[in-house]
CSV table of C-alpha atoms in Angstrom, one decimal:
chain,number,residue,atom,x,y,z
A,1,UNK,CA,0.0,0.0,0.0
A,2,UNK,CA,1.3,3.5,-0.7
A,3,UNK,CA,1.6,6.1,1.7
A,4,UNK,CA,-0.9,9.2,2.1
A,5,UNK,CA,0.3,12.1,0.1
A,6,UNK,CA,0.6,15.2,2.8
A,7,UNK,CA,-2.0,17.7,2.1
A,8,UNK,CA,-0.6,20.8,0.4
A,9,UNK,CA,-0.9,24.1,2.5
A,10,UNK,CA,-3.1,25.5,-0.9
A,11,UNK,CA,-5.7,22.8,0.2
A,12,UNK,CA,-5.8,23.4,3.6
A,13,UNK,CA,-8.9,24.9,5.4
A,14,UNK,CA,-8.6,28.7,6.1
A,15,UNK,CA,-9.2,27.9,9.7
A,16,UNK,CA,-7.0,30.7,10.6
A,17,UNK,CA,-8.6,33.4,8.9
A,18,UNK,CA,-12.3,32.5,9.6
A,19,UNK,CA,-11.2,32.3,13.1
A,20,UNK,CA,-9.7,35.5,12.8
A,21,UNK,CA,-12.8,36.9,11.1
A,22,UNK,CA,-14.8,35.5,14.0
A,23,UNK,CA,-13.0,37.4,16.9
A,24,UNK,CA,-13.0,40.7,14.7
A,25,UNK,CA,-17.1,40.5,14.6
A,26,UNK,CA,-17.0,39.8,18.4
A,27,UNK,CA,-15.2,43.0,19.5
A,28,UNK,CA,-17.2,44.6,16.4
A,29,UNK,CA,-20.5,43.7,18.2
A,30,UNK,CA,-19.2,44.6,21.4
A,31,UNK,CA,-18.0,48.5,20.2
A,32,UNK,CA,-21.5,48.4,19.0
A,33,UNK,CA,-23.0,47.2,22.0
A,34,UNK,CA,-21.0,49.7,24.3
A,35,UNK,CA,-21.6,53.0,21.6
A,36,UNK,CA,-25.5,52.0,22.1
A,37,UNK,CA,-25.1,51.1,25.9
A,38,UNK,CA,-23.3,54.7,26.6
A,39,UNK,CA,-25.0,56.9,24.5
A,40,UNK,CA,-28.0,55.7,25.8
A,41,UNK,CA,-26.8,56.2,30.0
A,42,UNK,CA,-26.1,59.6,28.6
A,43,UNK,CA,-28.7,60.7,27.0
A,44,UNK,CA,-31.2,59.8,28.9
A,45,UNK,CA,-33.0,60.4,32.4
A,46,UNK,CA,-30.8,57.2,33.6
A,47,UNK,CA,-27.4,58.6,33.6
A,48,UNK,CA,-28.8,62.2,35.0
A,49,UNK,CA,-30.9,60.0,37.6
A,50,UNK,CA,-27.9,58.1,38.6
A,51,UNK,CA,-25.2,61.2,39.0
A,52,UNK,CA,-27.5,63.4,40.7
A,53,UNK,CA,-28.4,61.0,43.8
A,54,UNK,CA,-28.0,64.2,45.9
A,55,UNK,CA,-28.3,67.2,44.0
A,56,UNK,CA,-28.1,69.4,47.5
A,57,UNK,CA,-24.5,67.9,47.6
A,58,UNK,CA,-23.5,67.5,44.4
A,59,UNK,CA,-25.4,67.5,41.0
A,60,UNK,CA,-24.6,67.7,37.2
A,61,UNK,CA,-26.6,68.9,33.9
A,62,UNK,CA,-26.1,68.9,30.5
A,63,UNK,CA,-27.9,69.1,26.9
A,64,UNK,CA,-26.2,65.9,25.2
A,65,UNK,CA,-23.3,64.2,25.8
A,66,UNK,CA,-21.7,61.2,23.5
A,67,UNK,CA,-19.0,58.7,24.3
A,68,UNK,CA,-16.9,57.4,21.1
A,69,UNK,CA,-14.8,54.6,23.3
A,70,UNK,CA,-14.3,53.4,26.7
A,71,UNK,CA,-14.0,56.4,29.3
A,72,UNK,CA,-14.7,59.0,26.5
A,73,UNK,CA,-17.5,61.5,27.0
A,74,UNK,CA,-17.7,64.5,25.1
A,75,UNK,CA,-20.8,67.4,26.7
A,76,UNK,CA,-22.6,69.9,25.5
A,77,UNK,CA,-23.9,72.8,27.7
A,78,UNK,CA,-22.6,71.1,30.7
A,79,UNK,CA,-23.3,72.8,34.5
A,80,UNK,CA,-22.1,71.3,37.6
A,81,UNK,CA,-22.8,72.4,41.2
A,82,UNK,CA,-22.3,71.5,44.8
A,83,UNK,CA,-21.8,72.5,48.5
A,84,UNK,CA,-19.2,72.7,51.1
A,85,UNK,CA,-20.2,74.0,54.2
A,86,UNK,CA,-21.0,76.9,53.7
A,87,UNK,CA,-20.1,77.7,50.3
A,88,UNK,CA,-21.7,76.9,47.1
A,89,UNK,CA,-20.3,76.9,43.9
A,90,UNK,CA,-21.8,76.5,40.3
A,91,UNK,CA,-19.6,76.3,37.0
A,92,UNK,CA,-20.8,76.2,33.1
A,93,UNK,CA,-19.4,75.8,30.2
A,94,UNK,CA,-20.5,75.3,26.7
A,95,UNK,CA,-18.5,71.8,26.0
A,96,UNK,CA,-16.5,69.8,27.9
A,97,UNK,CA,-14.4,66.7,26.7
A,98,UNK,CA,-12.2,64.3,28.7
A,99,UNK,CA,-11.6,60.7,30.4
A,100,UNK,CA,-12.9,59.2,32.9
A,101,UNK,CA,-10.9,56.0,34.5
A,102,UNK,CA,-13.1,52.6,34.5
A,103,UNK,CA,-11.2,50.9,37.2
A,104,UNK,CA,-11.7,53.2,40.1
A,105,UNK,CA,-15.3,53.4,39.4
A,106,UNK,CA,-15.2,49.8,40.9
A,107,UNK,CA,-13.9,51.4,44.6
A,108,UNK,CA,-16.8,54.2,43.8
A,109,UNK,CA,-14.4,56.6,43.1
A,110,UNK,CA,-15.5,58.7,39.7
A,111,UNK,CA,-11.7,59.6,38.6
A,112,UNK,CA,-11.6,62.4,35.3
A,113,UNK,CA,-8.5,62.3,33.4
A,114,UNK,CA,-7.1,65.9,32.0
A,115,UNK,CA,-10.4,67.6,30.8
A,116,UNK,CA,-10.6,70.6,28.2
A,117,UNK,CA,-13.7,72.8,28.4
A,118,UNK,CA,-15.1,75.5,26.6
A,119,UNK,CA,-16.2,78.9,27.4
A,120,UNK,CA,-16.5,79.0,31.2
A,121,UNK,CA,-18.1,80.7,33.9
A,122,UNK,CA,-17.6,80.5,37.6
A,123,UNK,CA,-19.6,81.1,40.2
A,124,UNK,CA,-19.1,80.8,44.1
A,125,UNK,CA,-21.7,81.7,46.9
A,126,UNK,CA,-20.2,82.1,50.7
A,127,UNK,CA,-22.6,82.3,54.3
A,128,UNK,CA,-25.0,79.6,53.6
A,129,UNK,CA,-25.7,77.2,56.7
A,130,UNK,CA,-24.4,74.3,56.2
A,131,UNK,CA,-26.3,71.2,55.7
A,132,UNK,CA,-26.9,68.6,58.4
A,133,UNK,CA,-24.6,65.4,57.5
A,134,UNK,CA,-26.2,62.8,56.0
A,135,UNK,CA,-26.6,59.4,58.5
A,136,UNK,CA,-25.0,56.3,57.3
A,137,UNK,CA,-26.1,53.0,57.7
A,138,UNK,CA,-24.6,50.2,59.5
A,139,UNK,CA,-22.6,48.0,56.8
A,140,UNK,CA,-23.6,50.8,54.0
A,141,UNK,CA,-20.7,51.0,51.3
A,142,UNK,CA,-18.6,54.2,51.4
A,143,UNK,CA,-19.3,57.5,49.9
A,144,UNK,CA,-18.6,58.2,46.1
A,145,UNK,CA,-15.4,60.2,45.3
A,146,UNK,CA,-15.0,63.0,42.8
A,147,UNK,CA,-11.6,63.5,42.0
A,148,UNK,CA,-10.1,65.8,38.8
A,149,UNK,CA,-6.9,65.9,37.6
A,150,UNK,CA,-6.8,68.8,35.6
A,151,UNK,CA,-9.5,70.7,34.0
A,152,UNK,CA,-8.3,73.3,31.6
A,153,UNK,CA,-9.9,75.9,29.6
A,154,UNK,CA,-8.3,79.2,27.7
A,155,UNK,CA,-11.9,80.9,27.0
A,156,UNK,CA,-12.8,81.8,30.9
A,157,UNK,CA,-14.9,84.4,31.0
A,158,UNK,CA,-16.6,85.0,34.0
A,159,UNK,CA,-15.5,84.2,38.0
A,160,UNK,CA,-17.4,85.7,40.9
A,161,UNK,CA,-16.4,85.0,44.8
A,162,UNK,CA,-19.5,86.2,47.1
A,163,UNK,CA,-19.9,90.2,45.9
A,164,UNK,CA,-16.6,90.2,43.9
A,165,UNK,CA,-17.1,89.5,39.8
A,166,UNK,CA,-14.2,89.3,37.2
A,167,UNK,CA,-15.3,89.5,33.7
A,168,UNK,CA,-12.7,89.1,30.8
A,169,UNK,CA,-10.8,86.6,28.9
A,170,UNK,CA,-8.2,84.3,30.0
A,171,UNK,CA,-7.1,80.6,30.6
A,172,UNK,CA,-7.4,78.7,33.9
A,173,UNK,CA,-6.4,75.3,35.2
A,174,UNK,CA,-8.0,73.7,37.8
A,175,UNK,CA,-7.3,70.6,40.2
A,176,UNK,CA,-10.0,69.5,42.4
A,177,UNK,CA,-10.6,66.4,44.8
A,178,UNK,CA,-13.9,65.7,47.1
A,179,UNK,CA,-15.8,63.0,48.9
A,180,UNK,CA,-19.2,63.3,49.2
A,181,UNK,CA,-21.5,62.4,52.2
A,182,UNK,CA,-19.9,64.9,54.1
A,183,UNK,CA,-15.7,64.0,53.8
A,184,UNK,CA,-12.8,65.8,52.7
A,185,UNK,CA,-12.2,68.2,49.9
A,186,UNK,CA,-9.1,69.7,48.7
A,187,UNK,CA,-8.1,71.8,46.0
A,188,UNK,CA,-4.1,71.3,44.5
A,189,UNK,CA,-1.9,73.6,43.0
A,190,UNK,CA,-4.2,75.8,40.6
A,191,UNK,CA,-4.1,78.9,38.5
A,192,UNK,CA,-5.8,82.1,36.2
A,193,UNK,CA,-4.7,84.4,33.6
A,194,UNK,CA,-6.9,87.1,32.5
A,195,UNK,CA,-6.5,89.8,30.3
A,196,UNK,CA,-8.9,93.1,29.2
A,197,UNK,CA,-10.9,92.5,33.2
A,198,UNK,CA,-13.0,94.2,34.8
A,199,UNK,CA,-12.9,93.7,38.6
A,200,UNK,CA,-16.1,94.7,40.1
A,201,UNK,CA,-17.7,95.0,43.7
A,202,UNK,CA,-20.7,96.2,45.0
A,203,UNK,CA,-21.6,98.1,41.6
A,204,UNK,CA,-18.0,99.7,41.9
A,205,UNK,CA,-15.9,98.8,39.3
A,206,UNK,CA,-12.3,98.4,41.0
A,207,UNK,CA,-10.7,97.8,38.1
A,208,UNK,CA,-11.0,97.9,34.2
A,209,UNK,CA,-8.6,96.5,31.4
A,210,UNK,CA,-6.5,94.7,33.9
A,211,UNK,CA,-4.3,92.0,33.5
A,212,UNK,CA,-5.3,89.6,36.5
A,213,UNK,CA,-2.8,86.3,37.8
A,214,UNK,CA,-4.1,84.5,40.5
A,215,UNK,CA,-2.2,80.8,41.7
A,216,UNK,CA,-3.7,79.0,44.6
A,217,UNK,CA,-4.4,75.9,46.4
A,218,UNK,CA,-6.8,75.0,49.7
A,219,UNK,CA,-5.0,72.0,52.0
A,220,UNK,CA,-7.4,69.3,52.4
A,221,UNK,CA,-10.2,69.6,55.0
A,222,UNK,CA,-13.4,67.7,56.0
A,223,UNK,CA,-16.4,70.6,56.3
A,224,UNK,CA,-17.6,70.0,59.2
A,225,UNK,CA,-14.7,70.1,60.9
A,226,UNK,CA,-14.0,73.9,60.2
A,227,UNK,CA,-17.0,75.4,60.4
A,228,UNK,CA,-17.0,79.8,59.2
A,229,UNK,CA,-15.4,80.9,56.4
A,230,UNK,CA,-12.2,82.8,58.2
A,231,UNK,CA,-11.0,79.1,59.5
A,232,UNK,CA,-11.7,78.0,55.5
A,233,UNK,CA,-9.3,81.3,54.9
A,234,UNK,CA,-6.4,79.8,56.8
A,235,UNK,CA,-6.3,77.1,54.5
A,236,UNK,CA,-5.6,79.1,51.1
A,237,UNK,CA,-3.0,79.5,50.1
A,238,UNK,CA,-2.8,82.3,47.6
A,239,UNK,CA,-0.6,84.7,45.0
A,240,UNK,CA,-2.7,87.6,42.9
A,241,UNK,CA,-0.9,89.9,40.8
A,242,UNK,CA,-3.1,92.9,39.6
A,243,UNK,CA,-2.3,95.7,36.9
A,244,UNK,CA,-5.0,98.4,35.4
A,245,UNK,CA,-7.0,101.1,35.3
A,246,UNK,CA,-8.8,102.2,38.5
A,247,UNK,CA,-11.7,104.3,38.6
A,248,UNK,CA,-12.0,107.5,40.7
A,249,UNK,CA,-13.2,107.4,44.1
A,250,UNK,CA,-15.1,109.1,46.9
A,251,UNK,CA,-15.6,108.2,50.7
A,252,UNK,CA,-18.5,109.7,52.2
A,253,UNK,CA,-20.0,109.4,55.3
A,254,UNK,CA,-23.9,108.9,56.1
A,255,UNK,CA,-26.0,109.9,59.2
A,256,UNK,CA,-25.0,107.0,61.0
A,257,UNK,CA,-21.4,107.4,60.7
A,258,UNK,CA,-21.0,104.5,58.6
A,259,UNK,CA,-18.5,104.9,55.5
A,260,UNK,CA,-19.6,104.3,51.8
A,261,UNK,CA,-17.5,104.5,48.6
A,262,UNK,CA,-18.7,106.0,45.2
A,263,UNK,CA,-17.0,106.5,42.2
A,264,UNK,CA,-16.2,110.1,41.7
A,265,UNK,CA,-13.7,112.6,39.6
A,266,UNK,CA,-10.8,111.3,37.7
A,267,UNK,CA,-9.7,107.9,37.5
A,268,UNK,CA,-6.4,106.4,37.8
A,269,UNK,CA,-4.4,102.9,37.7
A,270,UNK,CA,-3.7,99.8,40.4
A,271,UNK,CA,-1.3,98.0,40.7
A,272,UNK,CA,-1.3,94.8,43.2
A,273,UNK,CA,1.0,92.5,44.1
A,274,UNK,CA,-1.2,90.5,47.0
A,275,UNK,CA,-0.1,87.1,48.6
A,276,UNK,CA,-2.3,85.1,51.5
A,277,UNK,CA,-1.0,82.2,53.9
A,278,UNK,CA,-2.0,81.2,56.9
A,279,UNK,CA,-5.5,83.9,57.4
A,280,UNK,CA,-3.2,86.7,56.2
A,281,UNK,CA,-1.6,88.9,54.2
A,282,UNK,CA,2.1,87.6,52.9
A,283,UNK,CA,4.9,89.9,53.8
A,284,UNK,CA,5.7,91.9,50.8
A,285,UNK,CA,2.4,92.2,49.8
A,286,UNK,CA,1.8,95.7,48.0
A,287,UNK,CA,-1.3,97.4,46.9
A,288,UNK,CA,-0.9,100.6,45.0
């Protein structure tokens, strides 16, 4: 009997390639199933639902959104608020676009990669009572954590700080970390440059076409733990530089002796160099 011919590789079954084939329609149907599965948590009332748990806390808004991988999301008309004791805060901006990191969502921790925004506005409210802290349950899992790594945006065009407003154009870069439920907060090494501002209090505008550089940080702190706003104070740290026109002013007296400012006669220019550690003035700190 004669031996069986080996079969030529031209005759062989392509089982390679359909089984390559095979795996490319797999992750093909799951992209598909995660573009549907996102888009949908997005744009929806189930992600909004799910985010804003506690909207007194923390809470989050936006028009549309879209996700085009795996920790991608891309918003439109996006506003974000919260509290703190007893400061509120509120920011807006027209788009946002960033990461967020999958694997700490599993340790409820809701970690943003380096996020660039749009046009952005900024505001911050001081002297509201603070609310009660929320009870936990025996055994219940621990709070969510918000943490940002770097949020950047070079069309900022509006900050205000209780009754101080700063209106121009500039850039600003912004690291944040909290823990809701109550726990610590903490804002790293962060920064603004503004150009063409207007620095305005209590209808008096302080300053016009200024150039405006402000670096700071805030140490980390739990709220409850230092209650007022002048114990919050000692933990900013804080750098402004401040170079522009400065209007005319008047101090007049009233009735009751108290002391009021209005603009008045011809104005004039300011120049600031202003640091804050520790609740104070820096040493070298000049306001001209």
């Amino acid at each position: 009997m004669g031996a069986a011919l080996p079969q030529s590789p031209a005759s062989a079954p392509p089982r390679r390639g359909k089984g390559l084939l095979r795996v490319g329609l797999v992750l093909l149907a799951l992209y598909a199933l995660y573009l549907v599965a996102a888009n949908v948590f997005l744009n929806t009332g189930i992600g909004v639902s799910t985010i804003n748990r506690k909207p007194e806390r923390f809470g989050a808004q936006w028009r549309w959104a879209m996700s085009l991988y795996p920790g991608h999301i891309r918003a439109h008309d996006v506003s974000l608020h919260g509290r703190g004791g007893s400061l509120s805060w509120q920011v807006a901006s027209d788009v946002a676009e960033g990461r967020i990191q999958l694997l700490p969502l599993l340790h409820r921790n809701l970690h943003f990669g380096p996020i660039r925004a749009g046009k952005v506005q900024l505001d911050v409210g001081t002297g509201l009572k603070p609310l009660p802290p929320t009870p936990r349950k025996p055994g219940a899992r621990p709070p969510w954590t918000l943490v940002f790594d770097r949020i950047h945006s070079d069309e900022v065009q509006r900050l205000r700080f209780a009754d101080w407003q700063v209106e121009g154009q500039g850039s600003a870069t912004f690291v944040f970390s909290k823990q809701l439920g109550g726990g610590q907060m903490q804002i790293p090494p962060s920064q603004l440059r503004m150009k063409g501002v207007t620095l305005t209090r209590e209808k008096i505008a302080w300053a016009r076409n200024a150039d405006v550089a402000l670096d700071f940080s805030m140490a980390g702190f739990v709220p409850a733990k230092v209650p007022g706003l002048e114990n919050k104070i000692r933990l900013i740290k804080a750098h402004a530089t401040v170079s522009g026109d400065a209007p005319g002013l008047r101090l007049v007296e009233d009735a009751a002796g108290s002391l009021h400012l209005h603009r008045d006669g011809e104005g004039g220019r300011v120049e600031a160099k202003l640091g804050l550690a520790d609740g104070a003035l820096s040493v070298g700190s000049k306001l001209h």
